[in-house]
């Protein structure tokens, strides 16, 4: 009898266990189906990512926590870039904990103060190069209405990189064929490397980097050439002295020549790093600003009226045009180039103050750019594109000396980062973009070749231009 009871209990218990296992499997299968549906839905919406390699970030939003995120030595920006681009071997000379030493102070001095003071002097050279770039792209035949079709991504990239190269290196060095190739290939190779690393296992990172960047060929060429110039400018840099002294490279050399920290190789690697950021982001942002202009012809007319009111166009003039400034800032706000900003990786466990979130070692904390820039408590009708939003703010405050700038760094506008670690080249990026947009507005009528074609997609959190987007340009002098 006892044996029968035990057998019955075992049978019932086994049956219950089987039911639990079945329910668990059904639940896991249901969750897997839901995950598949989400991936399919995201991909249809042109939001692409590696579904097998999802990294969960920890978000902060208060001003105090954002300050801690930006400044804490235990939360590393360098570690994030090492993961994204596999830069551990090429940037190993930079301390992982990124102490606030000579590096940020140098960038602040040169890129925030000294170099922007030279914009007016370099503006004629930038204009001349821009004319040449547009002439080259407009060699194709026009249609019956005088319009010529060009690939916007190619035009934006070429124009932005050519102008940024003048600010960095002057007129002659970027025209040397080998060096010019390196200037273009290095940011492209880095972007390819990042994409490849997101799609492959971690152990394949060295191989991916070698294949995607041709073993770092372009970067090595840049560093070797700049290192020679740092060692002896007069022998290795054939540039007019009047132009050379206006460049970022010359200013960096002047500011570091008496410092034992800044060896020729350290400075050359730093220049390469700044160049990557300075050559990639401006053309991407320029692309999306031109798209917004094409979609809002009524504001094109208003911006032209603002430009017509200028006695003379100069660098100082174009960086202080209220409507143009507001339009560009709103374009970055409504659809930021990255859904996350101020990324930091915890080098050891970190807890934010006042009951803030805990970040385990190896995890990434950041700010949600999208949520911040669409916060209805900070921006009225945040999902509406309002080109004069920030001009209205200026008028309401009634203080012309505090124009709401597209280069603003704050907890409410985290596009450029925050605090002392904010993007040091943002003034150059926006100056280059404005120079090109002003040229486009004053010289051409323009429109999208296909108003219904997709113009963007997302890879992970980054907004990416479509390489096939075309615009139609017609010189305004030809308008009859």
XYZ file of C-alpha atoms in Angstrom:
480
model
C 0.000 0.000 0.000
C 2.757 2.418 0.925
C 4.571 1.513 -2.268
C 1.473 2.288 -4.317
C 1.059 5.629 -2.556
C 4.678 6.534 -3.185
C 4.338 5.564 -6.832
C 1.201 7.678 -7.134
C 2.890 10.677 -5.503
C 5.894 10.284 -7.763
C 3.644 10.090 -10.801
C 1.698 13.176 -9.765
C 4.902 15.014 -8.904
C 6.444 14.069 -12.225
C 3.333 15.228 -14.025
C 3.364 18.586 -12.234
C 7.065 19.001 -13.037
C 6.395 18.215 -16.690
C 3.605 20.811 -16.758
C 5.925 23.404 -15.176
C 8.646 22.628 -17.717
C 6.121 22.863 -20.545
C 4.755 26.184 -19.288
C 8.299 27.524 -18.899
C 9.187 26.464 -22.448
C 5.992 28.020 -23.795
C 6.774 31.229 -21.921
C 10.322 31.309 -23.292
C 9.035 30.558 -26.784
C 6.459 33.336 -26.458
C 9.171 35.755 -25.296
C 11.364 34.689 -28.216
C 8.485 35.291 -30.653
C 7.903 38.736 -29.111
C 11.591 39.559 -29.447
C 11.561 38.464 -33.089
C 8.521 40.605 -33.769
C 10.214 43.623 -32.195
C 13.364 43.101 -34.251
C 11.304 42.809 -37.445
C 9.312 45.912 -36.514
C 12.482 47.890 -35.769
C 14.150 46.797 -38.991
C 11.065 47.776 -40.998
C 11.307 51.205 -39.359
C 14.951 51.361 -40.507
C 16.351 50.949 -36.996
C 19.080 48.345 -37.342
C 21.220 46.650 -34.700
C 22.742 43.326 -33.805
C 19.876 41.543 -32.003
C 22.298 39.014 -30.490
C 24.580 41.664 -28.981
C 22.396 44.155 -27.135
C 24.080 46.409 -24.597
C 21.862 47.872 -21.887
C 22.828 51.392 -20.814
C 22.052 53.086 -17.510
C 20.494 56.530 -17.963
C 20.802 59.672 -15.828
C 18.987 62.975 -16.335
C 19.447 65.442 -13.466
C 22.033 68.200 -13.820
C 23.994 66.924 -10.819
C 24.107 63.361 -12.136
C 25.064 64.553 -15.623
C 27.923 66.532 -14.094
C 29.084 63.447 -12.182
C 28.747 61.365 -15.334
C 30.885 63.783 -17.299
C 33.584 64.532 -14.747
C 34.075 61.418 -12.587
C 37.448 59.717 -13.006
C 35.741 56.386 -12.351
C 33.554 56.758 -15.454
C 35.673 56.712 -18.594
C 34.921 58.169 -21.993
C 38.102 56.649 -23.344
C 36.962 53.156 -22.366
C 33.774 53.627 -24.372
C 35.734 54.589 -27.480
C 38.084 51.671 -26.929
C 35.081 49.342 -27.030
C 33.491 51.006 -30.052
C 36.613 51.200 -32.206
C 39.036 48.732 -30.615
C 41.471 51.583 -29.925
C 43.167 49.867 -26.984
C 46.410 49.370 -28.869
C 46.483 52.697 -30.699
C 45.519 54.884 -27.736
C 47.289 53.009 -24.977
C 49.424 56.075 -24.244
C 46.301 57.841 -22.909
C 45.475 56.899 -19.302
C 42.219 54.967 -19.117
C 40.948 57.090 -16.227
C 41.397 60.253 -18.310
C 42.762 62.643 -15.681
C 42.029 66.329 -16.281
C 45.608 67.224 -17.164
C 47.247 68.925 -20.127
C 45.096 67.327 -22.805
C 41.698 68.968 -22.154
C 43.363 72.259 -21.282
C 45.245 72.265 -24.581
C 42.134 71.475 -26.593
C 40.208 74.168 -24.767
C 42.854 76.795 -25.388
C 43.356 76.015 -29.070
C 39.907 74.910 -30.217
C 37.755 77.168 -28.039
C 39.774 80.387 -28.156
C 42.757 80.636 -30.469
C 41.557 78.888 -33.631
C 38.052 80.472 -33.793
C 39.774 83.866 -33.679
C 41.249 82.980 -37.102
C 37.947 82.149 -38.818
C 37.615 85.568 -40.448
C 41.148 85.444 -41.852
C 40.583 81.984 -43.349
C 37.060 82.662 -44.634
C 38.135 83.795 -48.160
C 40.177 80.604 -48.595
C 37.226 78.503 -47.460
C 34.942 80.284 -49.918
C 37.351 79.706 -52.782
C 37.641 75.997 -51.980
C 33.863 75.710 -51.683
C 33.391 77.243 -55.136
C 35.802 74.681 -56.537
C 34.005 71.753 -54.858
C 30.574 72.797 -56.149
C 31.939 73.427 -59.664
C 33.345 69.899 -59.707
C 30.050 68.344 -58.601
C 28.053 70.384 -61.101
C 29.880 69.268 -64.224
C 26.930 67.024 -65.121
C 24.330 68.157 -67.711
C 21.307 70.120 -66.487
C 17.685 69.150 -67.061
C 15.168 71.280 -68.926
C 14.688 73.543 -65.902
C 18.378 74.154 -65.306
C 18.709 71.734 -62.368
C 21.628 69.365 -61.940
C 21.351 66.286 -59.737
C 24.076 65.393 -57.224
C 24.426 62.807 -54.462
C 23.941 64.774 -51.252
C 26.068 62.485 -49.060
C 29.042 62.795 -51.408
C 28.701 66.565 -51.750
C 28.278 67.122 -48.005
C 31.224 64.886 -47.132
C 33.537 66.409 -49.701
C 32.657 70.009 -48.856
C 32.848 69.535 -45.082
C 36.124 67.598 -45.136
C 37.785 70.014 -47.569
C 36.906 73.027 -45.430
C 37.838 71.336 -42.172
C 41.173 70.308 -43.703
C 42.000 73.962 -44.368
C 41.219 74.889 -40.767
C 43.419 72.019 -39.557
C 46.298 71.941 -42.034
C 46.158 74.932 -44.394
C 45.930 74.907 -48.190
C 48.848 72.854 -49.454
C 49.185 69.854 -47.137
C 45.604 68.596 -47.812
C 46.329 68.737 -51.542
C 49.224 66.283 -51.314
C 47.696 63.127 -52.882
C 48.819 60.616 -50.253
C 47.898 62.838 -47.327
C 44.579 63.823 -48.897
C 43.712 60.156 -49.289
C 44.537 59.544 -45.630
C 42.331 62.460 -44.525
C 39.346 60.948 -46.327
C 40.011 57.280 -45.619
C 40.707 57.458 -41.888
C 37.205 58.546 -40.726
C 35.584 56.167 -43.220
C 37.731 53.255 -42.041
C 36.936 54.042 -38.406
C 33.188 54.022 -39.095
C 33.512 50.680 -40.863
C 35.487 49.299 -37.952
C 32.812 50.325 -35.471
C 30.075 48.680 -37.541
C 32.124 45.501 -37.927
C 32.809 45.276 -34.209
C 29.098 45.458 -33.452
C 28.412 42.471 -35.726
C 31.184 40.114 -34.665
C 32.337 38.363 -31.460
C 34.810 40.220 -29.272
C 37.657 37.797 -29.948
C 37.531 38.776 -33.635
C 38.082 42.496 -32.892
C 41.766 42.620 -33.963
C 40.963 40.861 -37.256
C 37.935 43.078 -37.929
C 39.971 46.189 -37.322
C 42.768 45.060 -39.631
C 40.361 44.215 -42.446
C 38.075 47.251 -42.084
C 40.937 49.762 -41.888
C 43.560 47.997 -43.995
C 45.570 47.532 -40.805
C 45.153 51.208 -39.906
C 46.926 52.376 -43.071
C 45.313 55.827 -43.351
C 45.733 56.619 -39.673
C 49.391 55.605 -39.730
C 49.988 57.815 -42.778
C 48.426 60.777 -41.010
C 50.429 60.278 -37.841
C 53.735 59.783 -39.633
C 53.262 62.950 -41.716
C 52.177 65.093 -38.779
C 54.996 63.752 -36.606
C 57.535 64.923 -39.196
C 55.934 68.367 -39.251
C 55.970 68.620 -35.463
C 59.663 67.714 -35.483
C 60.568 70.327 -38.115
C 57.856 72.571 -39.574
C 60.024 74.518 -41.980
C 61.487 71.396 -43.612
C 58.343 69.260 -43.772
C 55.435 71.688 -44.206
C 55.358 73.674 -47.428
C 52.743 76.272 -46.522
C 52.568 80.046 -46.781
C 53.597 81.403 -43.367
C 50.563 83.682 -43.281
C 48.220 80.694 -43.692
C 50.216 78.251 -41.587
C 50.036 80.363 -38.443
C 46.208 80.334 -38.684
C 45.864 76.540 -38.659
C 44.957 74.254 -35.784
C 48.093 72.180 -36.307
C 50.417 75.175 -36.029
C 48.628 76.431 -32.923
C 48.918 73.010 -31.290
C 52.636 72.885 -32.052
C 53.189 76.397 -30.679
C 51.323 75.608 -27.466
C 53.154 72.338 -26.780
C 56.722 72.840 -27.991
C 58.108 73.479 -24.485
C 56.180 70.650 -22.801
C 57.906 67.313 -22.047
C 54.491 65.607 -22.046
C 53.748 66.477 -25.661
C 56.235 64.464 -27.669
C 55.961 64.631 -31.453
C 54.263 61.222 -31.520
C 51.807 62.032 -28.712
C 50.765 65.241 -30.443
C 50.494 63.535 -33.845
C 48.195 60.849 -32.423
C 46.098 63.516 -30.744
C 45.742 65.406 -34.020
C 44.555 62.187 -35.694
C 41.958 61.678 -32.981
C 40.655 65.230 -33.258
C 40.561 64.895 -37.037
C 38.362 61.802 -36.876
C 35.703 63.645 -34.881
C 36.108 66.874 -36.837
C 35.836 65.266 -40.260
C 32.977 62.832 -39.639
C 30.306 64.557 -37.568
C 30.056 67.879 -39.491
C 29.212 66.276 -42.823
C 26.568 64.046 -41.214
C 24.936 67.010 -39.485
C 25.220 69.098 -42.656
C 23.392 66.383 -44.593
C 20.413 66.439 -42.232
C 20.259 70.243 -42.096
C 20.098 70.377 -45.906
C 17.303 67.776 -45.818
C 15.352 70.008 -43.417
C 15.920 73.017 -45.674
C 14.597 71.101 -48.676
C 11.445 70.208 -46.746
C 10.795 73.794 -45.624
C 11.092 76.146 -48.618
C 9.266 78.907 -46.743
C 12.183 79.106 -44.304
C 14.685 79.073 -47.141
C 13.139 82.363 -48.274
C 13.317 83.752 -44.724
C 16.954 82.730 -44.332
C 17.809 84.381 -47.649
C 16.158 87.572 -46.460
C 18.311 87.441 -43.328
C 21.429 87.024 -45.473
C 20.365 89.819 -47.832
C 20.326 92.140 -44.829
C 24.052 91.618 -44.242
C 26.319 94.350 -45.541
C 29.137 91.844 -46.029
C 29.381 88.122 -45.411
C 32.219 87.125 -43.125
C 32.863 84.445 -40.549
C 31.738 86.788 -37.787
C 28.545 87.580 -39.683
C 27.420 84.040 -40.442
C 28.034 82.678 -36.936
C 25.772 85.358 -35.469
C 22.691 85.160 -37.703
C 19.760 84.560 -35.298
C 17.381 82.720 -37.644
C 20.100 80.549 -39.203
C 21.392 79.724 -35.722
C 17.904 78.815 -34.527
C 17.127 76.696 -37.600
C 20.286 74.638 -37.205
C 19.864 74.179 -33.476
C 16.266 73.064 -33.938
C 17.350 70.576 -36.620
C 19.775 69.022 -34.127
C 17.171 69.066 -31.355
C 14.300 67.466 -33.252
C 16.441 64.592 -34.501
C 19.814 64.337 -32.733
C 22.694 62.565 -34.515
C 22.962 60.078 -31.649
C 20.160 58.882 -29.392
C 22.655 58.729 -26.516
C 25.246 61.232 -25.366
C 27.920 61.594 -22.675
C 28.642 57.861 -22.683
C 30.916 56.676 -19.886
C 32.062 53.178 -18.912
C 32.496 52.319 -15.244
C 36.106 51.368 -14.489
C 34.857 50.168 -11.097
C 31.443 50.092 -9.403
C 29.993 53.606 -9.207
C 26.870 55.012 -7.551
C 25.501 58.458 -8.357
C 24.787 60.806 -5.461
C 21.453 61.416 -3.738
C 20.037 57.986 -4.403
C 21.047 57.925 -8.048
C 21.499 54.725 -10.064
C 24.281 52.227 -9.448
C 26.619 51.394 -12.338
C 28.374 47.996 -12.095
C 31.960 47.740 -13.285
C 32.069 47.441 -17.076
C 28.585 48.902 -17.592
C 27.890 52.090 -19.550
C 26.014 55.098 -18.208
C 24.784 57.892 -20.453
C 22.142 60.532 -21.146
C 19.216 59.874 -23.467
C 19.599 62.660 -26.016
C 16.214 61.930 -27.536
C 14.284 62.072 -24.258
C 16.121 65.171 -23.090
C 15.597 67.066 -26.338
C 11.911 66.070 -26.474
C 11.130 66.894 -22.868
C 7.832 68.860 -22.830
C 8.887 70.531 -19.581
C 11.820 72.130 -21.401
C 10.537 72.427 -24.979
C 6.996 73.437 -25.895
C 5.479 71.097 -28.495
C 8.715 69.079 -28.499
C 7.760 66.810 -31.414
C 7.067 69.772 -33.687
C 9.846 71.216 -35.851
C 9.871 74.930 -35.017
C 12.729 76.572 -36.931
C 12.562 79.868 -35.031
C 12.140 78.232 -31.611
C 15.448 79.504 -30.263
C 15.143 82.911 -31.913
C 11.879 83.314 -30.019
C 13.700 82.421 -26.815
C 16.226 85.147 -27.497
C 13.488 87.695 -28.195
C 11.595 86.750 -25.039
C 14.705 87.165 -22.921
C 15.442 90.466 -24.648
C 19.196 90.015 -24.364
C 21.064 90.024 -27.670
C 24.326 89.155 -25.966
C 22.975 85.744 -25.056
C 21.890 84.400 -28.425
C 20.794 80.776 -28.058
C 23.673 79.096 -29.863
C 23.787 75.746 -31.617
C 27.116 75.138 -29.827
C 25.428 75.369 -26.417
C 26.504 72.867 -23.768
C 23.925 72.254 -21.050
C 21.876 69.533 -19.383
C 18.968 70.536 -21.652
C 21.022 70.355 -24.873
C 23.481 67.443 -24.536
C 24.302 67.118 -28.240
C 27.929 68.154 -27.666
C 28.458 66.509 -24.286
C 28.775 68.357 -21.004
C 31.237 70.216 -18.815
C 34.982 70.156 -19.431
C 34.656 66.990 -21.545
C 32.250 68.588 -24.048
C 33.228 68.341 -27.709
C 36.154 70.750 -28.130
C 35.637 71.087 -31.891
C 31.961 72.103 -31.878
C 32.742 75.697 -32.878
C 34.643 74.477 -35.935
C 31.937 71.963 -36.833
C 29.156 74.548 -36.789
C 31.288 77.151 -38.550
C 32.006 74.747 -41.404
C 28.338 73.744 -41.639
C 27.175 77.369 -41.657
C 29.728 78.327 -44.309
C 28.437 75.604 -46.623
C 24.748 76.289 -45.906
C 25.208 80.017 -46.540
C 26.902 79.199 -49.838
C 24.023 76.922 -50.772
C 21.386 79.507 -49.843
C 23.014 82.397 -51.660
C 24.188 80.594 -54.793
C 21.589 77.911 -55.563
C 17.992 76.906 -55.702
C 17.756 73.357 -54.416
C 15.258 70.581 -53.744
C 15.143 66.857 -53.110
C 15.211 64.788 -56.279
C 12.646 62.432 -54.723
C 10.589 63.921 -51.894
C 9.218 60.511 -50.911
C 12.499 58.608 -50.722
C 13.894 57.587 -47.322
C 16.776 59.808 -46.237
C 18.037 58.166 -43.042
C 18.303 55.003 -40.985
C 19.629 54.139 -37.541
C 22.503 51.833 -36.731
C 22.384 51.110 -33.006
C 21.842 54.647 -31.614
C 23.470 56.547 -34.490
C 21.489 58.326 -37.205
C 23.033 57.554 -40.610
C 22.467 59.316 -43.968
C 21.360 57.280 -46.960
C 24.169 57.158 -49.497
C 21.672 57.332 -52.383
C 19.882 60.575 -51.430
C 20.019 63.080 -54.284
C 19.302 66.771 -54.450
C 18.801 69.023 -57.463
C 20.798 72.252 -57.689
C 20.329 75.228 -59.992
C 22.550 78.322 -59.875
C 20.410 81.278 -58.818
C 21.948 83.426 -61.540
C 20.252 81.090 -64.061
C 16.775 81.605 -62.610
C 14.719 83.366 -65.192
